[in-house]
Tab-separated table of C-alpha atoms in Angstrom:
chain	number	residue	atom	x	y	z
H	65	UNK	CA	0.296	0.254	-0.134
H	66	UNK	CA	2.615	2.555	0.938
H	67	UNK	CA	5.194	1.532	-1.806
H	68	UNK	CA	1.972	2.190	-4.604
H	69	UNK	CA	0.656	5.294	-2.940
H	70	UNK	CA	-2.906	3.696	-2.171
H	71	UNK	CA	-4.541	0.905	-3.681
H	72	UNK	CA	-4.464	1.928	-7.617
H	73	UNK	CA	-1.239	2.666	-9.204
H	74	UNK	CA	-0.941	4.663	-12.057
H	75	UNK	CA	-2.744	2.997	-14.855
H	76	UNK	CA	-4.093	0.403	-13.067
H	77	UNK	CA	-6.474	-1.795	-14.707
H	78	UNK	CA	-9.606	-1.007	-12.396
H	79	UNK	CA	-9.642	2.257	-13.959
H	80	UNK	CA	-9.512	0.682	-17.520
H	81	UNK	CA	-11.988	-1.924	-17.208
H	82	UNK	CA	-14.228	0.783	-15.016
H	83	UNK	CA	-14.750	2.711	-18.660
H	84	UNK	CA	-16.585	-0.371	-19.903
H	85	UNK	CA	-18.973	-0.853	-16.640
H	86	UNK	CA	-22.466	-1.117	-18.234
H	87	UNK	CA	-24.258	-0.571	-14.872
H	88	UNK	CA	-25.140	1.913	-12.616
H	89	UNK	CA	-22.063	2.588	-9.695
H	90	UNK	CA	-22.623	4.442	-6.689
H	91	UNK	CA	-19.268	5.100	-4.523
H	92	UNK	CA	-19.735	5.714	-0.900
H	93	UNK	CA	-16.457	7.874	0.428
H	94	UNK	CA	-15.931	9.262	3.817
H	95	UNK	CA	-14.171	12.596	3.668
H	96	UNK	CA	-12.262	11.581	6.965
H	97	UNK	CA	-10.922	7.911	5.298
H	98	UNK	CA	-7.304	8.364	6.241
H	99	UNK	CA	-6.759	4.822	5.133
H	100	UNK	CA	-7.964	5.066	0.811
H	101	UNK	CA	-7.065	8.215	-0.556
H	102	UNK	CA	-10.222	10.337	-2.026
H	103	UNK	CA	-8.384	10.759	-5.022
H	104	UNK	CA	-8.811	7.059	-5.818
H	105	UNK	CA	-12.506	7.112	-5.400
H	106	UNK	CA	-12.545	10.100	-7.797
H	107	UNK	CA	-10.711	8.427	-10.006
H	108	UNK	CA	-12.897	5.157	-10.560
H	109	UNK	CA	-16.180	8.100	-10.443
H	110	UNK	CA	-14.506	9.755	-13.477
H	111	UNK	CA	-13.422	6.270	-15.263
H	112	UNK	CA	-17.271	4.644	-15.144
H	113	UNK	CA	-19.624	6.072	-17.297
H	114	UNK	CA	-22.821	5.942	-15.088
H	115	UNK	CA	-21.030	6.655	-11.391
H	116	UNK	CA	-21.811	9.010	-8.871
H	117	UNK	CA	-19.359	9.479	-5.815
H	118	UNK	CA	-21.243	10.084	-2.731
H	119	UNK	CA	-18.683	11.792	-0.020
H	120	UNK	CA	-19.883	11.585	3.515
H	121	UNK	CA	-18.610	13.228	6.622
H	122	UNK	CA	-17.625	9.553	7.340
H	123	UNK	CA	-14.250	7.933	7.866
H	124	UNK	CA	-13.080	4.656	6.600
H	125	UNK	CA	-15.345	2.184	8.383
H	126	UNK	CA	-18.727	1.254	6.639
H	127	UNK	CA	-19.995	1.456	10.185
H	128	UNK	CA	-19.786	5.419	10.400
H	129	UNK	CA	-23.487	6.519	10.445
H	130	UNK	CA	-22.768	9.005	7.594
H	131	UNK	CA	-21.610	5.886	5.795
H	132	UNK	CA	-24.361	3.977	6.194
H	133	UNK	CA	-26.799	6.531	5.599
H	134	UNK	CA	-25.373	7.098	2.101
H	135	UNK	CA	-25.093	3.220	1.313
H	136	UNK	CA	-28.879	3.027	2.476
H	137	UNK	CA	-29.452	5.962	0.052
H	138	UNK	CA	-27.663	4.654	-2.729
H	139	UNK	CA	-29.080	1.157	-2.514
H	140	UNK	CA	-32.708	2.679	-2.318
H	141	UNK	CA	-32.093	5.005	-5.099
H	142	UNK	CA	-30.543	2.100	-7.273
H	143	UNK	CA	-33.210	-0.138	-6.316
H	144	UNK	CA	-36.068	2.219	-7.474
H	145	UNK	CA	-33.959	2.609	-10.996
H	146	UNK	CA	-33.296	-0.673	-11.479
H	147	UNK	CA	-36.067	-2.901	-9.646
H	148	UNK	CA	-39.106	-2.041	-11.617
H	149	UNK	CA	-41.608	-4.770	-11.694
H	150	UNK	CA	-42.214	-6.713	-15.005
């Protein structure tokens, strides 16, 4: 992690693959996350064609209340968009 200065080294394949994502993507990232750089989330959101970056006042933990609220909101939004009755 330290050697690569984060989880995504320059030109990491995920960012290339994200350009081909054929699904909506919601990325939740806490502004106070001191483990994963916000730049990585911004890079992923910029690469994926139908991505929204949801920045919270939370940190790294999925259990931060701000992150939980964002996860629930994103899930509800995607379900309303994608889970239409046939």
